[in-house]
Amino acid sequence: MEPVNVGIINVTGYIGADLARLLHQHPGVNLVSVTGRSAAGQNISEVFPHLANIDMVIEAELGEVDLAISALPHGASALSVVQALEEDIKVIDISADFRLKDANEYKQWYEVTHPAPELLSEAVFGLPELNRSQIAGSRLIANPGCYPTCSILALAPALREDLIETDIIIDSKSGVSGAGRTLKLTTHFAETNESVSAYGLSGHRHMPEIKQELQNLAGDQEVSLTFIPHLIPMTRGMLSTCYGKLKRESTVEEITDIYREFYRDEPFVRVVDIPPQTKQTLGSNMCLIHPVVDHRTGRLIVISCIDNLVKGGAGQAVQNMNLMLGLPETMGLNQLAVYP
Amino acid sequence: MEPVNVGIINVTGYIGADLARLLHQHPGVNLVSVTGRSAAGQNISEVFPHLANIDMVIEAELGEVDLAISALPHGASALSVVQALEEDIKVIDISADFRLKDANEYKQWYEVTHPAPELLSEAVFGLPELNRSQIAGSRLIANPGCYPTCSILALAPALREDLIETDIIIDSKSGVSGAGRTLKLTTHFAETNESVSAYGLSGHRHMPEIKQELQNLAGDQEVSLTFIPHLIPMTRGMLSTCYGKLKRESTVEEITDIYREFYRDEPFVRVVDIPPQTKQTLGSNMCLIHPVVDHRTGRLIVISCIDNLVKGGAGQAVQNMNLMLGLPETMGLNQLAVYP
Amino acid sequence: MEPVNVGIINVTGYIGADLARLLHQHPGVNLVSVTGRSAAGQNISEVFPHLANIDMVIEAELGEVDLAISALPHGASALSVVQALEEDIKVIDISADFRLKDANEYKQWYEVTHPAPELLSEAVFGLPELNRSQIAGSRLIANPGCYPTCSILALAPALREDLIETDIIIDSKSGVSGAGRTLKLTTHFAETNESVSAYGLSGHRHMPEIKQELQNLAGDQEVSLTFIPHLIPMTRGMLSTCYGKLKRESTVEEITDIYREFYRDEPFVRVVDIPPQTKQTLGSNMCLIHPVVDHRTGRLIVISCIDNLVKGGAGQAVQNMNLMLGLPETMGLNQLAVYP
Amino acid sequence: MEPVNVGIINVTGYIGADLARLLHQHPGVNLVSVTGRSAAGQNISEVFPHLANIDMVIEAELGEVDLAISALPHGASALSVVQALEEDIKVIDISADFRLKDANEYKQWYEVTHPAPELLSEAVFGLPELNRSQIAGSRLIANPGCYPTCSILALAPALREDLIETDIIIDSKSGVSGAGRTLKLTTHFAETNESVSAYGLSGHRHMPEIKQELQNLAGDQEVSLTFIPHLIPMTRGMLSTCYGKLKRESTVEEITDIYREFYRDEPFVRVVDIPPQTKQTLGSNMCLIHPVVDHRTGRLIVISCIDNLVKGGAGQAVQNMNLMLGLPETMGLNQLAVYP
């Protein structure tokens, strides 16, 4: 089969760079175009020396490709998506622009009017473990956020199998790279190192996205969700600790079996018997999930972890791309985690 | 007033060392004796070069003191406490030996029979913000654990003022020094650095201690507690995120006012308006508390942070010591946090 | 004795904040005024929550003080110094403006014309271990940079006692806080964490300052100096590894004795027998020095470490202030390092 | 071509684990056997959860293989090598046992009598950039240490091309994983984090290895070498700063051209124009080299960096294996660095 030509819109952020790392090594596609406004004209190695093996000039406009992955910020990304679709280019949007199904909710959380609300119903939420077949048939994928990926995968079996009440708490911990490459005091080394803090307390933008998908899983029962993210002094890695009341007494073995069955054929989800560390996923596309039962309180606690830039971003985009192009789902994603 | 002679039993761990740091600089007491089994005969500066200004030899047995602080491990500590009390020495026990009021519960969690159950009712749980007057009059203080200190202070106003239901979740994040100086794979640098993980999932030993004290605050209502600790790649610092259902709709301003009033005269608790960072407490005895209301779900979320070795250990012991000796409560504890 | 009124010009950087921490706790002075352009009008606790115990408003202009410490950037600082001296205020300048004795060299390295060259000969290089008496009698102190402090103290005995040739290499390692609070990509957490790099390779501005002072120590022999700084993924701490050829064969015991004698009465320099860690100085004003002899090559290697913001900045300024005010040199500087 | 069967002797350390990561993904070989004394009988995923995709049981004895890589400690490794060679298995020895050509020097530095001195002359020092053809024809490769790899590559062009005097200083900085997985106080998280220190000051075991190879490069001129390693609070990564006197005045452009020419065809060495960060090599087999000229002192400074476990260990072993097996040298080693 002829390799497919793909491009990265806005390669200059962390997810853009990780896309370049993964696509350069991908045997089924040719990375033929990368864009970036401020860096246009530079070689990619000038912006990211670790990508010096990729000899490409960053362009102002996308070249001829069959599929594009946009790593632009929200708002800007939607415009880029519309243009690509008009040119018959399939698109995976890493930004939040096509994740929420409701344009009003989008406006409420992102404080801009959605530039292309007519595409919202068409866009598929790109979590392959839940939406594999729709992804394969779609021309527009909304790649999930890192917190949603980590948290929804942790809770999907419990909600689908009706194991827990729908009043849910998600306490998440993220490495600093999730905040991007833009300079901020909160990601200044001396301010962030050797410290942990909660943030987004008045409502983090990933909350409605998580809630929307949990609601799809829960069916008729109304989901009530508290989501509190925390900043951890490490570069990559994300761990979610999810809390829900069990509907009936269950042993951890029963729950684990249900989880194992649910994810039986998934190449990138592993239900593990010992508490996972984020480090066990570094640089890889794996999601590790560990359910625990607190018999004293009748609670199910599910711990999940991912590399926020891979399964929480670039890797999941490549997984979606593989599905859209009819390639093996794991192609280009076989790297094991770099540990320690 | 004549300075009082005090001693540290087992100075060779991290809390022992931090006690030495604080007591050496304390204007109201003389640190006259430090013990440590394996290091006996060495100068304290050989074990801890940063304490080279303290020119003391580590002894096998405690010298003549009026008050001793034991930083021995549980089990061993109780024996040491009994001996000290027999010699009319006041004792602050950093270990868990006198925290739980029920000897059976102690046995269940610590897997040894309590060596001195007759002292359990006499021992005062050394959280000055709740038990100041009993501490002042006691000869035996059970210094609270780091997780209990951080979490109980976060929840005390809410429970005392009957703001929340008693079905509570505490999700805590701790720096690695809390695991002590004993070598373990889980605290080996390359295993722990750049990673976050949950632990103690089958039941952490601080859980019953937190529950006992929350129950005292809640009165008649039965407390149901889920407590999940996490290991964070930093040396010092602890943050607890506490979740409870509000009994009635309240604004964050109302809740904050109640918290401020509750801690109005406390020198070491500050209710803050912006989410605190653990870094803001490094090396100091402060506890920062930040309540948040999630109106969507009717939940109160309280975030608290401390330096796990100071307010969560050595500093709180000094605060208790000051109360027991009739010294100003803040004496020797005025250092501001070292930031950044 | 009446406490003296002191002020901090530009409290909003890391050294400014550490000055506030130290001066607030200093028993011999009153911190009565702190300035900061962009933050003027805010309480210091709004900018630095860890300083909330200091209830002061940041002002645009310095209030009435007897002594001021300027933590302004170079260029701006000199103007501020001139103004203060005109008002008969003693000044300690943390910036580089009065460290180099030669206005041309200043211009070459700092790329601005010196605004007050007539003060250069009057200013005293504020390294108390070398210039104690001049400091005590001066109204203008140039507080040394962090690299110079760490490196000059390491080499002073060797040069003064004519132990080594004057062709010297200093390889230094610094924590990230030395780069200040201004946002830069090189101090963005995700770029700096888990990485080490050399910088300033075309010539770091601390080089001429180190060379000037080493030349003073070396007398007639021309000093040739290579200085290479490195950025280390930690917040505070600095270590210099200094290399010079021994003039005659010596044992490490002989060298150590000479170093011990040289620093015999110094409260803030300790010559240590085991290789020091920067961590042993965190938050304290200590400099640890460890000489090593490489008999195979006839080289003396001297390792020194400090907290770059304390002995390398704010603490040394307080030490100079004490000398200028006739206070005990160690006043307000007795805190032991916070370890681990 | 039939894939070759290979095995890892002692997979349970960090280099062993990284070998498993690389060999599992290697298209030209089958990893058919992994050994480990204490872990024998366990699945590799029990020891290293990040390797769960490799479904192999750790054995007590090596199975049938064509080539083995030994990651045993020195001493034990030599015995294992002898046995493998007797069974006609090609061997790459990661330990130091066959690096030094002189059995007496080995005894002096490693404090054991060499168990197989007759093999020392046969063993090839496995630095492909210098010894490619001998490696290809050998059955026994001594894989270089991490410090030697990083430092020799930095200095090889300068010595081969006679650019510098042979009185050389190497100041190296290493991540903590280089100290291995065995528990020690010096690699205990709370002791090592947020700190930098020099070590091995009485003579690090990598010194004679570096010196031996630099001497080979320098020819007739006697090499005098001072080597000082430092421990950096990061997991992976190594940077060497190498200092030598230029024999004649040269511009950095001239030197860089000579370096570029020297490494022109090398897939894993890149001469870079901006100072490299260790982070740019994480998980990859690259060595980045950056020469600098200090005109003030006539010194050449060469900065080099690698991932200490990849080019400094497992990756270099795979590179050597490829050469020994007649496979393309870069096979299985194309992963780009994981950044940030």
XYZ file of N, CA and C in Angstrom, chain A residues 30-113:
252
model
N 3.586 9.182 5.295
C 4.683 10.123 5.085
C 4.313 11.464 5.699
N 5.149 11.928 6.603
C 4.943 13.270 7.134
C 5.529 14.232 6.105
N 4.649 14.958 5.405
C 5.137 15.780 4.295
C 5.020 17.281 4.533
N 4.290 17.680 5.594
C 4.116 19.115 5.806
C 3.879 19.398 7.284
N 4.607 20.371 7.782
C 4.359 20.839 9.160
C 4.265 22.357 9.120
N 3.311 22.901 9.858
C 3.146 24.358 9.852
C 3.380 24.942 11.246
N 3.514 26.252 11.281
C 3.737 26.961 12.531
C 3.923 28.422 12.204
N 3.056 29.270 12.741
C 3.081 30.643 12.283
C 4.401 31.339 12.580
N 4.730 31.472 13.860
C 5.897 32.286 14.226
C 7.197 31.642 13.762
N 7.203 30.322 13.634
C 8.450 29.643 13.280
C 8.560 29.347 11.791
N 7.620 29.845 10.996
C 7.625 29.529 9.567
C 8.957 29.923 8.935
N 9.490 29.033 8.130
C 10.764 29.284 7.479
C 11.938 28.618 8.182
N 11.777 28.309 9.443
C 12.848 27.612 10.159
C 12.772 26.111 9.905
N 13.909 25.471 10.036
C 13.898 24.028 10.017
C 13.369 23.552 11.370
N 12.687 22.414 11.357
C 12.115 21.907 12.604
C 13.198 21.676 13.651
N 14.415 21.394 13.225
C 15.499 21.132 14.177
C 15.956 22.395 14.895
N 15.650 23.559 14.329
C 16.013 24.792 15.020
C 15.092 25.036 16.208
N 13.843 24.644 16.061
C 12.892 24.806 17.164
C 13.036 23.647 18.147
N 13.207 22.453 17.631
C 13.298 21.255 18.465
C 14.536 20.440 18.071
N 15.656 20.714 18.724
C 16.886 19.991 18.352
C 16.741 18.471 18.443
N 15.868 17.974 19.291
C 15.746 16.513 19.402
C 15.102 15.911 18.152
N 14.535 16.751 17.291
C 13.916 16.266 16.053
C 14.832 16.501 14.846
N 16.132 16.661 15.101
C 17.048 17.022 14.012
C 17.078 15.973 12.898
N 16.717 14.743 13.219
C 16.663 13.725 12.159
C 15.549 13.985 11.155
N 14.580 14.796 11.530
C 13.498 15.145 10.600
C 13.928 16.407 9.869
N 14.271 16.263 8.626
C 14.781 17.422 7.900
C 13.632 18.103 7.162
N 12.883 18.950 7.873
C 11.728 19.608 7.247
C 11.718 21.078 7.618
N 11.262 21.886 6.657
C 11.083 23.302 6.937
C 9.639 23.528 7.404
N 9.494 24.307 8.467
C 8.164 24.654 8.962
C 7.551 25.673 8.002
N 6.322 25.398 7.579
C 5.683 26.253 6.585
C 4.596 27.122 7.211
N 4.225 28.164 6.517
C 3.124 29.003 6.992
C 1.782 28.340 6.686
N 1.720 27.631 5.560
C 0.468 26.988 5.160
C 0.703 25.499 4.926
N -0.318 24.742 5.184
C -0.250 23.297 5.009
C -0.041 22.938 3.536
N 0.858 21.978 3.268
C 1.058 21.492 1.904
C -0.012 20.478 1.509
N 0.240 19.727 0.449
C -0.754 18.750 -0.035
C -0.717 17.480 0.798
N -1.786 17.246 1.498
C -1.858 16.062 2.364
C -3.225 15.419 2.231
N -3.292 14.158 2.645
C -4.568 13.441 2.667
C -5.245 13.560 4.025
N -4.413 13.747 5.047
C -4.948 13.843 6.411
C -4.089 14.835 7.183
N -4.762 15.660 7.967
C -4.041 16.643 8.774
C -4.417 16.481 10.245
N -3.442 16.730 11.091
C -3.714 16.765 12.525
C -3.451 18.188 12.988
N -4.458 18.804 13.573
C -4.304 20.190 14.003
C -3.994 20.255 15.493
N -2.871 20.893 15.804
C -2.510 21.118 17.206
C -2.557 22.604 17.523
N -3.425 23.302 16.822
C -3.625 24.723 17.097
C -4.426 24.895 18.386
N -4.365 26.093 18.981
C -5.241 26.374 20.122
C -6.708 26.409 19.677
N -7.619 26.247 20.647
C -9.049 26.272 20.320
C -9.400 27.607 19.659
N -10.447 27.615 18.896
C -10.809 28.832 18.148
C -10.091 28.848 16.818
N -8.784 29.045 16.853
C -7.986 29.007 15.631
C -8.082 27.643 14.958
N -8.146 26.608 15.768
C -8.149 25.264 15.199
C -9.395 25.020 14.350
N -10.555 25.441 14.845
C -11.800 25.206 14.106
C -11.727 25.788 12.696
N -11.167 26.984 12.576
C -11.071 27.618 11.264
C -10.208 26.778 10.328
N -9.159 26.295 10.870
C -8.240 25.450 10.121
C -8.903 24.134 9.711
N -9.704 23.596 10.589
C -10.423 22.354 10.307
C -11.407 22.556 9.157
N -12.147 23.642 9.225
C -13.132 23.923 8.175
C -12.441 23.987 6.805
N -11.342 24.713 6.776
C -10.603 24.858 5.520
C -10.101 23.506 4.996
N -9.581 22.695 5.893
C -9.071 21.387 5.474
C -10.197 20.515 4.919
N -11.319 20.495 5.607
C -12.435 19.661 5.146
C -12.900 20.103 3.767
N -12.897 21.402 3.550
C -13.291 21.913 2.229
C -12.368 21.413 1.122
N -11.130 21.167 1.513
C -10.159 20.649 0.533
C -10.113 19.124 0.546
N -11.140 18.518 1.128
C -11.226 17.052 1.182
C -10.088 16.390 1.949
N -9.582 17.122 2.916
C -8.552 16.554 3.792
C -9.245 16.056 5.062
N -8.981 14.821 5.430
C -9.479 14.332 6.707
C -8.735 15.047 7.839
N -9.433 15.269 8.957
C -8.807 16.044 10.026
C -8.990 15.397 11.391
N -7.924 15.432 12.144
C -7.998 15.129 13.573
C -7.670 16.417 14.296
N -8.592 16.860 15.128
C -8.421 18.138 15.816
C -8.029 17.872 17.262
N -6.801 18.273 17.600
C -6.312 18.066 18.983
C -6.936 19.094 19.924
N -7.360 20.207 19.384
C -7.937 21.245 20.245
C -9.317 20.807 20.744
N -9.906 21.639 21.563
C -11.202 21.310 22.158
C -12.382 21.666 21.263
N -12.121 22.188 20.061
C -13.189 22.828 19.293
C -14.358 21.927 18.905
N -14.109 20.635 18.729
C -15.209 19.779 18.296
C -15.544 18.677 19.296
N -15.138 18.900 20.541
C -15.391 17.864 21.550
C -16.775 17.980 22.166
N -17.179 19.194 22.490
C -18.502 19.383 23.105
C -19.556 19.392 21.999
N -20.648 18.688 22.245
C -21.691 18.576 21.212
C -22.587 19.799 21.180
N -22.549 20.571 22.226
C -23.481 21.689 22.379
C -22.709 23.002 22.211
N -23.064 23.754 21.162
C -22.351 25.000 20.868
C -22.500 26.032 21.986
N -23.615 25.976 22.684
C -23.794 26.913 23.795
C -22.842 26.591 24.944
N -22.737 25.310 25.196
C -21.827 24.916 26.261
C -20.392 25.296 25.880
N -20.062 25.086 24.610
C -18.742 25.504 24.128
C -18.518 26.978 24.417
N -19.520 27.771 24.077
C -19.376 29.215 24.282
C -19.200 29.555 25.769
N -19.967 28.869 26.588
C -19.894 29.118 28.032
C -18.489 28.831 28.587
N -17.876 27.743 28.141
C -16.591 27.328 28.716
C -15.402 27.962 28.020
N -15.545 28.198 26.705
C -14.377 28.708 25.978
C -14.500 30.188 25.640
N -15.621 30.784 25.962
C -15.809 32.229 25.849
C -15.626 32.774 24.437
N -15.868 31.923 23.458
C -15.975 32.389 22.079
C -17.166 31.687 21.434
N -17.763 32.339 20.445
C -18.835 31.708 19.681
C -18.212 30.663 18.765
